[in-house]
């Protein structure tokens, strides 16, 4: 019988998802191979066969990799194949078939099909009959190849081996000096056959609980196992017939194809397992519990130890029946965020509160390196609360839940759990920034009650940041907070404003807040402001907290379903954030009586420069009411206002109005890498 013709590209057009592999057969040949399987219900353990095969080949090819998911151990030849029903007989028959047919120069395809028929009675069981064929054929080949190798190795130094060589393989003596090249080529072929066989092993052992054998990707992979098996057996036949020749290599492409199919199967299984674990965690965390221990154990899986604030290992049950805040972030959480949260955390003791914070780092395990490890360790060292022992402590299904249910994307969040493990708020950081420990137990209901009880005042925004504010208010001074990055504007604005205050004989205090993400650019500006005594100037932590507080207020209001048209606080916050996003400066004037006026920097400066036009009005109405009235009359024929908000769990504000003209703003997406 002629050797089978691989399928051509024209006959494979329906398989457009696969490459034109030269090792694939047409339907007729595929059916001929499949028809050799005649089941008799026999179940065979192939592990001992694999072990003996390994022990033969590893002496011949020291670097060969025959490990197959733990099936083959490193023990010596202690296996008794006679204890395995039918295996010894099958090996003997295959050895005879190879020796007899190949010594007579028989047709390789006919011999290959004969071996298929010899093994036809083995049960498919879990689709392992192909595996049995591959392993037993390779084992039989190992007998022949092993004998050849022993004689070739010893014939030049051992008289007995030389005599055997003369009787069995006289060509060895003649070509003893040139055998190394053939051995190298043959070793490469054997390694290729082993690689393909390992793929077949893994495919036949895939847990069918998570993937169906009748559906892609497993069904596609299984459809090609018998073809791969054919080529393994065929090459064994050819190698045995002419053991010193190098045959055509088909195994590389077979291995590559099976490997890709195997990867798809494992991806499918991993996804199924992930969904199963996700559903389990979702049920657990949404089911009332006696305490929070089961929830915490589900989050950390097998990781039973945590690091306490002193960096000592403790059992997770130290958090049992406590209020726990799960601080969730990636490794880009800022030191400012940690320092501000630390202030609130340490104040809990003096406030008589019993809650703990636990850091949950969300990291990509596949790209982890020494740099990430160093960053992880640094963050651990500056946190004064509980942290994980290892970066991979959090279960993948929990990470999926954190992203999908709690909305974590990039910005840190703090999920609050009560002592029974119930989620009180999916992100309590906003209320912690705004109200501190007075918002305990940091529930959504508590947050809503605060917004209902507390009106918008500048004190809510800067009360904890500017320690001099109570004194200034008690002295009935006007307080001015301003920002910008143009030194020329800053000097003109501060000089003009002080002149207006002197003319009206009112006290004024000015504080430079600057822009949110311009730390490096404004260092020089801050130094000049202090040097020239133009005004007070905040340090980095206060600046960060001021803008973060505004964003937290916006997030908190949005989380509770407030829309800008009917919420004064949200309107004010959006206006302030719009000022920071613009290229120009901004100004807010405030008095203890609650009077406040704000505007962009250029508009305020031009109004101060034309003070003589509204000086009389200011003396009649007061500084802030007169300034507000004057600003309302200033019409800017052109303005460009931007509002840049951080990504927040995929939540997009429904409608944003321009702080200058009140018209709806156009929505665009900005991807920024540089914080400056």
XYZ file of C-alpha atoms in Angstrom:
676
model
C 0.000 0.000 0.000
C 1.320 3.452 -0.856
C 2.060 6.014 1.822
C -0.984 8.236 2.471
C -1.175 11.577 0.719
C -1.635 14.521 3.048
C -4.627 16.727 2.347
C -4.037 19.590 -0.102
C -4.897 23.211 0.492
C -7.792 23.036 -1.981
C -9.462 20.251 -0.039
C -9.161 22.149 3.230
C -10.863 25.416 2.363
C -13.569 24.736 4.931
C -10.905 24.616 7.636
C -9.983 28.249 7.233
C -9.206 28.604 10.909
C -6.187 26.298 10.544
C -2.973 26.520 8.580
C -2.271 24.342 5.508
C -0.448 21.667 7.493
C 1.295 19.096 5.285
C 0.756 16.350 7.836
C -3.082 16.361 7.723
C -4.996 13.653 5.846
C -8.086 13.680 3.685
C -11.362 12.271 4.998
C -10.803 8.822 3.460
C -7.464 8.307 5.174
C -8.825 9.638 8.459
C -11.659 7.134 8.298
C -9.215 4.279 7.478
C -7.235 5.031 10.670
C -10.347 5.422 12.842
C -11.744 2.127 11.547
C -8.870 0.181 13.137
C -10.370 0.742 16.588
C -12.421 -2.230 17.745
C -13.277 -1.924 21.420
C -13.246 -4.844 23.852
C -13.680 -2.881 27.107
C -10.077 -3.321 28.214
C -8.665 -0.601 30.520
C -4.885 -0.312 30.725
C -2.715 1.772 33.043
C 0.023 3.163 30.800
C 2.084 4.727 33.599
C 4.501 1.749 33.941
C 5.003 1.711 30.169
C 5.895 5.384 30.231
C 8.273 4.841 33.128
C 10.214 2.048 31.463
C 10.298 3.962 28.170
C 11.716 6.952 29.977
C 14.375 4.922 31.740
C 15.547 3.465 28.432
C 15.587 6.723 26.506
C 17.025 8.931 29.242
C 20.232 6.850 29.256
C 20.520 7.258 25.506
C 19.468 10.913 25.323
C 20.378 12.515 28.683
C 18.563 15.800 27.996
C 15.302 14.263 26.844
C 12.250 15.631 28.638
C 9.745 12.881 29.280
C 7.964 14.397 32.270
C 4.232 14.273 31.604
C 2.201 15.979 34.330
C 3.841 13.874 37.019
C 3.059 10.496 35.419
C 6.710 9.471 35.238
C 8.887 9.651 38.320
C 12.648 9.559 38.524
C 12.886 6.046 39.931
C 15.061 3.395 38.338
C 13.811 0.378 36.409
C 11.693 -1.250 39.111
C 8.523 -1.610 37.096
C 7.099 -5.048 36.363
C 5.328 -4.863 33.025
C 4.161 -8.456 33.356
C 1.777 -7.273 36.065
C -0.093 -5.228 33.477
C -2.572 -7.294 31.567
C -1.694 -7.478 27.880
C 1.014 -4.827 27.847
C 3.965 -7.223 27.722
C 2.385 -9.277 24.924
C 1.571 -6.142 22.975
C 5.126 -4.848 23.300
C 6.502 -8.215 22.171
C 4.227 -8.289 19.123
C 5.149 -4.738 18.134
C 8.871 -5.485 18.523
C 8.507 -8.540 16.276
C 6.496 -6.580 13.720
C 9.120 -3.862 13.608
C 12.026 -6.320 13.391
C 10.492 -8.612 10.779
C 8.840 -6.088 8.473
C 11.609 -3.517 8.651
C 14.437 -5.991 8.131
C 12.789 -7.086 4.876
C 12.343 -3.465 3.754
C 8.559 -3.659 3.948
C 6.230 -0.783 3.193
C 6.279 1.722 6.068
C 2.591 2.595 5.749
C 1.548 -1.074 5.741
C 3.626 -1.731 8.880
C 2.161 1.341 10.569
C -1.405 0.196 9.850
C -0.520 -3.295 11.073
C 0.549 -1.823 14.422
C -2.701 0.156 14.559
C -4.600 -3.109 14.103
C -2.558 -4.846 16.797
C -3.635 -2.196 19.310
C -7.215 -1.868 18.123
C -8.725 -3.797 21.029
C -7.611 -1.303 23.662
C -10.498 0.665 25.129
C -10.864 4.319 24.248
C -12.032 4.885 27.820
C -11.087 8.507 28.345
C -9.795 8.642 24.785
C -6.434 7.200 25.748
C -6.125 4.446 23.139
C -4.065 6.818 21.013
C -1.854 7.398 24.014
C -1.369 3.615 24.427
C -0.428 3.325 20.760
C 2.118 6.128 21.015
C 3.703 4.983 24.268
C 3.857 1.275 23.440
C 5.204 1.894 19.970
C 7.861 4.237 21.323
C 8.616 1.654 24.018
C 9.072 -1.049 21.374
C 11.252 1.305 19.383
C 13.283 1.963 22.536
C 14.097 -1.773 22.676
C 15.543 -1.714 19.149
C 17.201 1.657 19.476
C 18.555 0.794 22.917
C 20.204 -2.362 21.583
C 21.712 -0.414 18.695
C 22.983 2.318 21.041
C 24.624 -0.132 23.455
C 26.519 -1.900 20.679
C 27.576 1.374 19.051
C 28.842 2.780 22.359
C 30.853 -0.282 23.377
C 32.016 -1.917 20.141
C 35.348 -0.069 20.036
C 36.321 -0.865 23.619
C 34.538 -4.078 24.582
C 35.372 -7.377 22.850
C 31.943 -8.868 23.550
C 30.171 -5.825 22.126
C 32.462 -5.981 19.079
C 31.528 -9.619 18.498
C 27.835 -8.858 18.834
C 28.271 -5.989 16.394
C 29.878 -8.321 13.859
C 26.965 -10.737 14.176
C 24.026 -8.284 14.366
C 25.101 -4.927 12.919
C 28.468 -5.104 11.125
C 28.046 -1.615 9.604
C 28.571 -0.136 13.036
C 32.286 -1.033 13.012
C 32.790 0.418 9.559
C 31.111 3.715 10.393
C 31.858 3.957 14.109
C 33.587 7.333 13.719
C 30.649 8.964 11.870
C 27.788 7.736 14.038
C 27.589 10.866 16.187
C 25.907 12.935 13.463
C 23.270 10.257 12.961
C 22.722 9.940 16.697
C 22.211 13.703 16.995
C 19.666 13.688 14.166
C 17.890 10.677 15.595
C 17.853 12.219 19.065
C 16.216 15.300 17.623
C 13.534 13.161 15.988
C 12.898 11.233 19.223
C 12.560 14.472 21.155
C 10.041 15.679 18.566
C 8.041 12.457 18.890
C 8.101 12.761 22.672
C 6.857 16.370 22.483
C 3.891 15.329 20.367
C 3.191 12.367 22.657
C 3.191 14.640 25.696
C 0.565 16.822 24.014
C -1.576 13.738 23.391
C -1.195 12.717 27.044
C -2.351 16.113 28.260
C -5.268 16.249 25.843
C -6.540 12.844 26.924
C -6.311 13.808 30.592
C -8.151 17.118 30.371
C -10.943 17.218 33.011
C -14.189 16.842 31.082
C -16.027 18.489 33.985
C -14.997 21.852 32.597
C -14.917 21.243 28.850
C -16.967 19.128 26.452
C -15.201 16.661 24.171
C -17.887 17.291 21.546
C -17.363 21.068 21.361
C -14.455 23.309 20.300
C -11.698 23.751 21.171
C -11.316 20.200 22.545
C -13.277 18.539 19.733
C -10.942 20.076 17.139
C -7.858 18.968 19.046
C -9.166 15.417 19.558
C -9.964 15.135 15.851
C -6.237 15.360 15.077
C -4.901 13.025 17.758
C -5.211 9.917 15.587
C -3.362 11.718 12.768
C -0.555 12.688 15.117
C -0.455 9.120 16.408
C -0.092 7.808 12.847
C 2.952 9.946 12.163
C 4.619 8.966 15.429
C 4.216 5.257 14.683
C 5.188 5.778 11.040
C 8.434 7.501 11.987
C 9.231 4.793 14.507
C 8.799 2.242 11.714
C 11.041 4.152 9.331
C 13.685 4.764 11.996
C 13.729 1.116 12.936
C 14.079 0.077 9.283
C 16.979 2.387 8.639
C 18.150 3.464 12.074
C 21.195 5.352 10.849
C 19.218 7.507 8.403
C 17.499 10.775 9.037
C 13.854 10.713 7.988
C 11.637 13.619 6.922
C 10.494 15.612 9.935
C 6.758 16.084 10.277
C 6.620 16.296 14.051
C 7.470 19.967 14.450
C 4.277 21.121 12.737
C 2.180 18.411 14.402
C 3.511 19.422 17.796
C 2.919 23.102 17.136
C -0.657 22.468 16.064
C -1.510 20.179 19.001
C 0.224 22.574 21.371
C -1.941 25.475 20.172
C -5.096 23.364 20.518
C -3.997 22.248 23.970
C -3.494 25.876 25.014
C -7.018 26.718 23.861
C -8.382 23.810 25.879
C -6.552 24.910 29.007
C -7.719 28.492 28.505
C -11.281 27.204 28.225
C -10.872 25.119 31.382
C -9.282 27.996 33.301
C -12.157 30.263 32.300
C -14.726 27.686 33.445
C -12.918 27.236 36.761
C -12.711 30.997 37.191
C -16.445 31.417 36.563
C -17.217 28.604 38.978
C -15.051 30.184 41.696
C -16.510 33.626 40.913
C -20.074 32.336 41.334
C -19.099 30.644 44.605
C -17.554 33.833 46.021
C -20.526 35.905 44.869
C -22.928 33.553 46.670
C -20.765 33.589 49.785
C -20.378 37.349 50.091
C -24.056 37.980 49.323
C -25.277 35.391 51.844
C -25.712 36.494 55.504
C -22.911 35.102 57.666
C -22.378 34.605 61.392
C -19.120 36.552 61.159
C -16.712 37.865 58.519
C -14.176 35.018 58.718
C -15.562 32.967 55.823
C -15.605 36.033 53.579
C -11.977 36.836 54.413
C -10.912 33.221 53.906
C -12.569 33.207 50.480
C -10.725 36.381 49.527
C -7.312 35.025 50.405
C -7.893 31.361 49.547
C -5.195 29.156 51.012
C -3.236 32.114 52.374
C -3.897 31.909 56.127
C -1.323 34.439 57.294
C -1.348 38.221 57.123
C 1.240 40.802 58.070
C 0.118 42.992 60.946
C 1.114 46.673 61.292
C 4.371 45.541 62.940
C 5.107 43.322 59.880
C 4.752 40.139 61.947
C 2.837 37.169 60.540
C -0.557 36.584 62.154
C -3.514 34.343 61.372
C -6.376 35.842 59.438
C -8.766 35.228 62.335
C -7.350 38.325 64.109
C -9.838 40.250 61.931
C -12.755 38.067 62.935
C -15.881 39.971 64.017
C -14.276 43.357 63.386
C -15.223 46.134 61.035
C -12.765 45.728 58.160
C -11.954 48.159 55.364
C -10.513 46.393 52.337
C -8.137 48.916 50.776
C -7.925 47.836 47.131
C -5.327 49.314 44.801
C -2.632 48.484 42.301
C 1.018 49.299 42.937
C 0.542 52.898 41.744
C -1.263 54.019 44.891
C 0.367 57.318 45.846
C 2.262 58.037 49.032
C -0.063 61.013 49.577
C -3.067 58.697 49.646
C -1.342 56.435 52.138
C -0.288 59.320 54.397
C -3.746 60.925 54.455
C -5.445 57.600 55.119
C -2.919 56.915 57.864
C -3.994 60.080 59.676
C -7.619 58.925 59.691
C -6.621 55.382 60.666
C -4.523 56.463 63.647
C -7.216 58.865 64.868
C -9.653 55.962 65.222
C -8.135 54.995 68.588
C -8.707 58.424 70.155
C -12.211 58.326 68.668
C -12.896 54.998 70.389
C -13.526 53.157 67.120
C -12.696 49.511 66.481
C -11.967 48.897 62.812
C -9.014 47.636 60.828
C -7.704 48.274 57.319
C -6.444 45.445 55.114
C -4.540 46.135 51.896
C -5.490 44.042 48.843
C -2.992 44.688 46.011
C -4.349 43.943 42.534
C -1.417 42.943 40.333
C -0.766 41.167 37.049
C 0.865 37.858 37.950
C 2.060 37.226 34.391
C 4.299 40.323 34.219
C 5.621 40.227 37.793
C 9.330 40.997 38.099
C 11.921 42.223 40.599
C 10.946 45.838 39.998
C 7.334 45.152 40.950
C 8.480 43.144 43.969
C 10.581 46.078 45.173
C 7.650 48.451 44.716
C 5.344 46.028 46.536
C 7.763 45.761 49.461
C 8.171 49.548 49.641
C 4.419 50.084 49.833
C 4.149 47.428 52.533
C 6.807 49.184 54.581
C 4.989 52.540 54.681
C 1.524 51.141 55.453
C 0.559 51.112 59.129
C -2.236 48.563 58.711
C -2.603 44.890 57.763
C -1.133 43.778 54.433
C -0.824 40.501 52.517
C 2.229 38.280 52.867
C 2.581 37.743 49.109
C 1.509 39.648 46.020
C -0.475 36.628 44.732
C -2.449 36.128 47.946
C -5.776 37.226 46.433
C -7.738 34.627 44.495
C -8.260 35.390 40.739
C -12.040 34.930 41.105
C -12.040 37.543 43.869
C -10.113 39.958 41.648
C -12.746 39.426 38.959
C -15.483 40.182 41.517
C -13.633 43.293 42.718
C -13.459 44.630 39.184
C -16.953 43.714 38.034
C -19.039 44.154 41.184
C -17.137 46.796 43.142
C -16.021 48.738 40.090
C -12.278 48.818 40.715
C -10.308 49.998 37.689
C -7.314 52.117 38.666
C -8.105 54.494 41.510
C -7.953 52.964 45.001
C -11.217 52.013 46.706
C -12.063 50.918 50.245
C -14.817 48.335 50.638
C -16.301 48.265 54.145
C -17.347 44.991 55.762
C -19.237 44.868 59.036
C -18.359 42.204 61.674
C -20.727 39.772 59.922
C -18.999 40.271 56.569
C -21.806 42.326 55.001
C -20.691 44.968 52.507
C -21.717 48.357 53.904
C -20.259 50.446 51.083
C -18.422 49.473 47.870
C -16.128 52.496 48.251
C -15.845 54.361 51.540
C -12.709 56.348 50.672
C -14.752 59.366 49.614
C -16.529 59.723 52.953
C -13.271 59.048 54.820
C -11.607 61.918 52.954
C -14.569 64.253 53.482
C -15.698 63.499 57.063
C -12.983 61.297 58.517
C -13.889 58.978 61.387
C -17.168 60.788 62.029
C -18.516 58.799 59.053
C -17.973 55.449 60.842
C -19.148 52.720 60.180
C -18.619 54.065 56.662
C -21.909 52.821 55.265
C -23.763 54.184 52.258
C -26.639 55.157 54.565
C -24.280 57.171 56.768
C -22.873 58.952 53.730
C -26.361 59.871 52.507
C -27.336 61.237 55.914
C -24.256 63.488 55.999
C -25.095 65.044 52.637
C -28.637 65.747 53.796
C -27.453 67.398 57.002
C -24.428 69.425 55.819
C -24.767 72.336 53.355
C -22.001 73.327 50.976
C -19.417 75.656 52.493
C -15.785 76.231 51.760
C -15.102 75.096 55.308
C -16.220 71.589 54.270
C -13.481 71.671 51.622
C -10.571 73.357 53.405
C -11.463 73.172 57.120
C -8.982 70.342 57.807
C -6.311 71.706 55.465
C -5.842 75.325 56.500
C -5.213 75.459 60.240
C -5.340 79.283 60.263
C -8.858 79.428 58.808
C -10.750 79.632 62.168
C -8.507 82.514 63.252
C -8.945 84.419 60.000
C -12.701 83.938 60.094
C -12.898 85.128 63.689
C -10.977 88.265 62.621
C -13.590 88.810 59.875
C -10.987 88.645 57.160
C -11.660 87.757 53.544
C -9.872 84.522 52.648
C -8.678 83.973 49.079
C -7.623 80.589 47.699
C -6.102 80.659 44.224
C -4.173 78.510 41.761
C -2.299 78.772 38.487
C 1.077 78.111 36.892
C 1.865 81.494 35.301
C 4.088 83.568 37.562
C 3.277 86.798 35.738
C -0.454 86.339 36.418
C 0.185 85.373 40.051
C 2.210 88.532 40.734
C -0.327 90.790 38.985
C -3.322 89.167 40.688
C -1.914 89.203 44.238
C -0.680 92.805 43.887
C -3.977 94.116 42.466
C -6.091 92.226 45.037
C -4.078 93.538 47.990
C -4.493 97.032 46.559
C -8.286 96.613 46.391
C -8.342 95.308 50.005
C -6.350 98.317 51.198
C -8.668 100.687 49.371
C -11.679 99.091 51.055
C -9.872 98.839 54.405
C -10.590 95.132 54.789
C -8.307 92.349 55.983
C -7.405 89.661 53.475
C -5.392 86.444 53.585
C -4.317 84.705 50.374
C -3.337 81.038 49.980
C -1.685 79.559 46.886
C -3.196 76.118 46.213
C -1.824 75.685 42.658
C -2.963 73.011 40.196
C -3.435 69.355 41.017
C -0.939 67.622 38.711
C 1.840 70.157 38.358
C 4.044 69.329 41.334
C 7.404 69.714 39.601
C 6.477 72.767 37.553
C 5.243 74.772 40.532
C 8.103 74.079 42.927
C 9.944 77.110 41.591
C 6.722 79.169 41.604
C 5.977 78.231 45.218
C 9.520 79.229 46.182
C 9.127 82.637 44.475
C 5.758 83.262 46.136
C 7.269 82.673 49.573
C 10.421 84.613 48.744
C 8.450 87.647 47.540
C 5.883 87.216 50.319
C 3.033 87.341 47.833
C 0.861 84.951 49.865
C 0.772 81.754 51.870
C 1.439 78.518 49.916
C 0.325 74.974 50.679
C 2.685 72.011 50.777
C 2.298 68.956 48.534
C 0.086 66.828 50.811
C -2.458 69.612 51.322
C -2.592 70.324 47.589
C -3.152 66.676 46.791
C -5.851 66.359 49.460
C -7.686 69.511 48.326
C -8.195 68.263 44.755
C -8.757 64.682 45.829
C -11.445 65.931 48.206
C -13.238 67.677 45.349
C -13.114 64.503 43.252
C -14.345 62.488 46.235
C -17.296 64.837 46.669
C -18.168 64.485 43.010
C -17.877 60.696 43.178
C -19.922 60.517 46.371
C -22.697 62.633 44.929
C -22.726 60.649 41.692
C -22.765 57.361 43.620
C -25.958 58.496 45.340
C -27.623 59.350 42.066
C -27.408 63.134 42.276
C -27.499 65.009 38.970
C -25.924 68.391 38.446
C -29.131 70.253 37.581
C -30.687 69.801 41.034
C -27.644 69.551 43.303
C -25.891 72.768 44.384
C -22.905 70.978 45.926
C -22.266 69.025 42.759
C -22.464 72.211 40.705
C -19.884 73.919 42.903
C -17.557 70.923 42.816
C -17.762 70.640 39.041
C -16.965 74.324 38.682
C -13.883 74.043 40.888
C -12.634 70.969 39.044
C -13.208 72.789 35.768
C -10.953 75.598 36.937
C -8.127 73.173 37.713
C -8.450 71.546 34.294
C -8.151 74.856 32.443
C -4.887 76.441 31.366
C -5.623 79.638 33.267
C -5.594 80.415 36.968
C -8.605 80.386 39.295
C -9.748 82.251 42.405
C -12.178 81.681 45.300
C -13.017 84.430 47.828
C -14.662 83.386 51.111
C -15.841 84.886 54.401
C -16.936 83.220 57.623
C -20.506 84.391 57.082
C -20.782 81.963 54.200
C -20.312 84.503 51.409
C -18.329 83.106 48.501
C -17.478 84.028 44.935
C -15.289 82.229 42.424
C -14.122 82.749 38.842
C -11.286 81.988 36.463
C -8.071 83.891 36.952
C -8.083 86.134 33.875
C -11.621 87.270 34.577
C -10.850 88.150 38.196
C -7.616 89.948 37.293
C -9.332 92.169 34.719
C -12.023 92.956 37.289
C -9.437 93.918 39.914
C -7.612 96.083 37.406
C -10.864 97.989 36.746
C -11.634 98.424 40.461
C -12.366 102.133 40.038
C -15.498 101.115 38.079
C -17.065 99.226 41.005
C -15.307 100.741 44.048
C -18.394 102.737 45.031
C -20.574 99.633 44.711
C -18.130 97.656 46.885
C -18.311 100.243 49.670
C -22.086 100.082 49.565
C -22.669 96.308 49.226
C -19.448 94.835 50.567
C -16.492 93.350 48.772
C -17.796 89.891 47.832
C -21.367 90.895 46.756
C -19.996 93.748 44.651
C -17.294 91.537 43.098
C -19.914 88.901 42.249
C -22.142 91.503 40.573
C -19.212 92.931 38.629
C -18.061 89.475 37.488
C -21.568 88.658 36.262
C -21.357 91.674 33.987
C -18.037 90.672 32.473
C -18.749 88.937 29.180
C -15.969 86.897 27.639
C -16.507 86.639 23.914
C -14.408 83.483 23.763
C -13.592 80.918 26.400
C -12.397 77.337 26.399
C -13.230 75.423 29.560
C -12.034 71.883 30.165
C -13.001 69.435 32.893
C -10.629 66.497 33.336
C -11.873 63.790 35.684
C -10.048 60.585 36.643
C -11.363 57.247 35.411
C -13.698 55.902 38.067
C -14.878 52.357 37.564
C -16.339 53.054 34.145
C -18.832 55.596 35.534
C -19.366 58.531 33.163
C -21.205 61.629 34.333
C -24.532 61.979 32.599
C -24.241 65.687 31.825
C -21.671 68.395 32.532
C -22.258 72.117 32.267
C -19.614 74.710 31.484
C -18.556 76.658 34.575
C -18.465 79.875 32.538
C -21.596 79.865 30.385
C -23.682 76.954 31.677
C -23.952 75.225 28.316
C -23.551 71.424 28.040
C -19.944 70.400 27.521
C -18.813 67.980 24.835
C -17.547 64.615 26.060
C -14.077 63.477 24.943
C -11.678 60.828 26.221
C -8.170 61.753 27.350
C -5.478 59.136 27.976
C -2.639 60.628 29.976
C 0.681 59.104 30.989
C 2.523 62.103 32.398
C 1.094 63.541 35.620
C 2.607 66.926 34.810
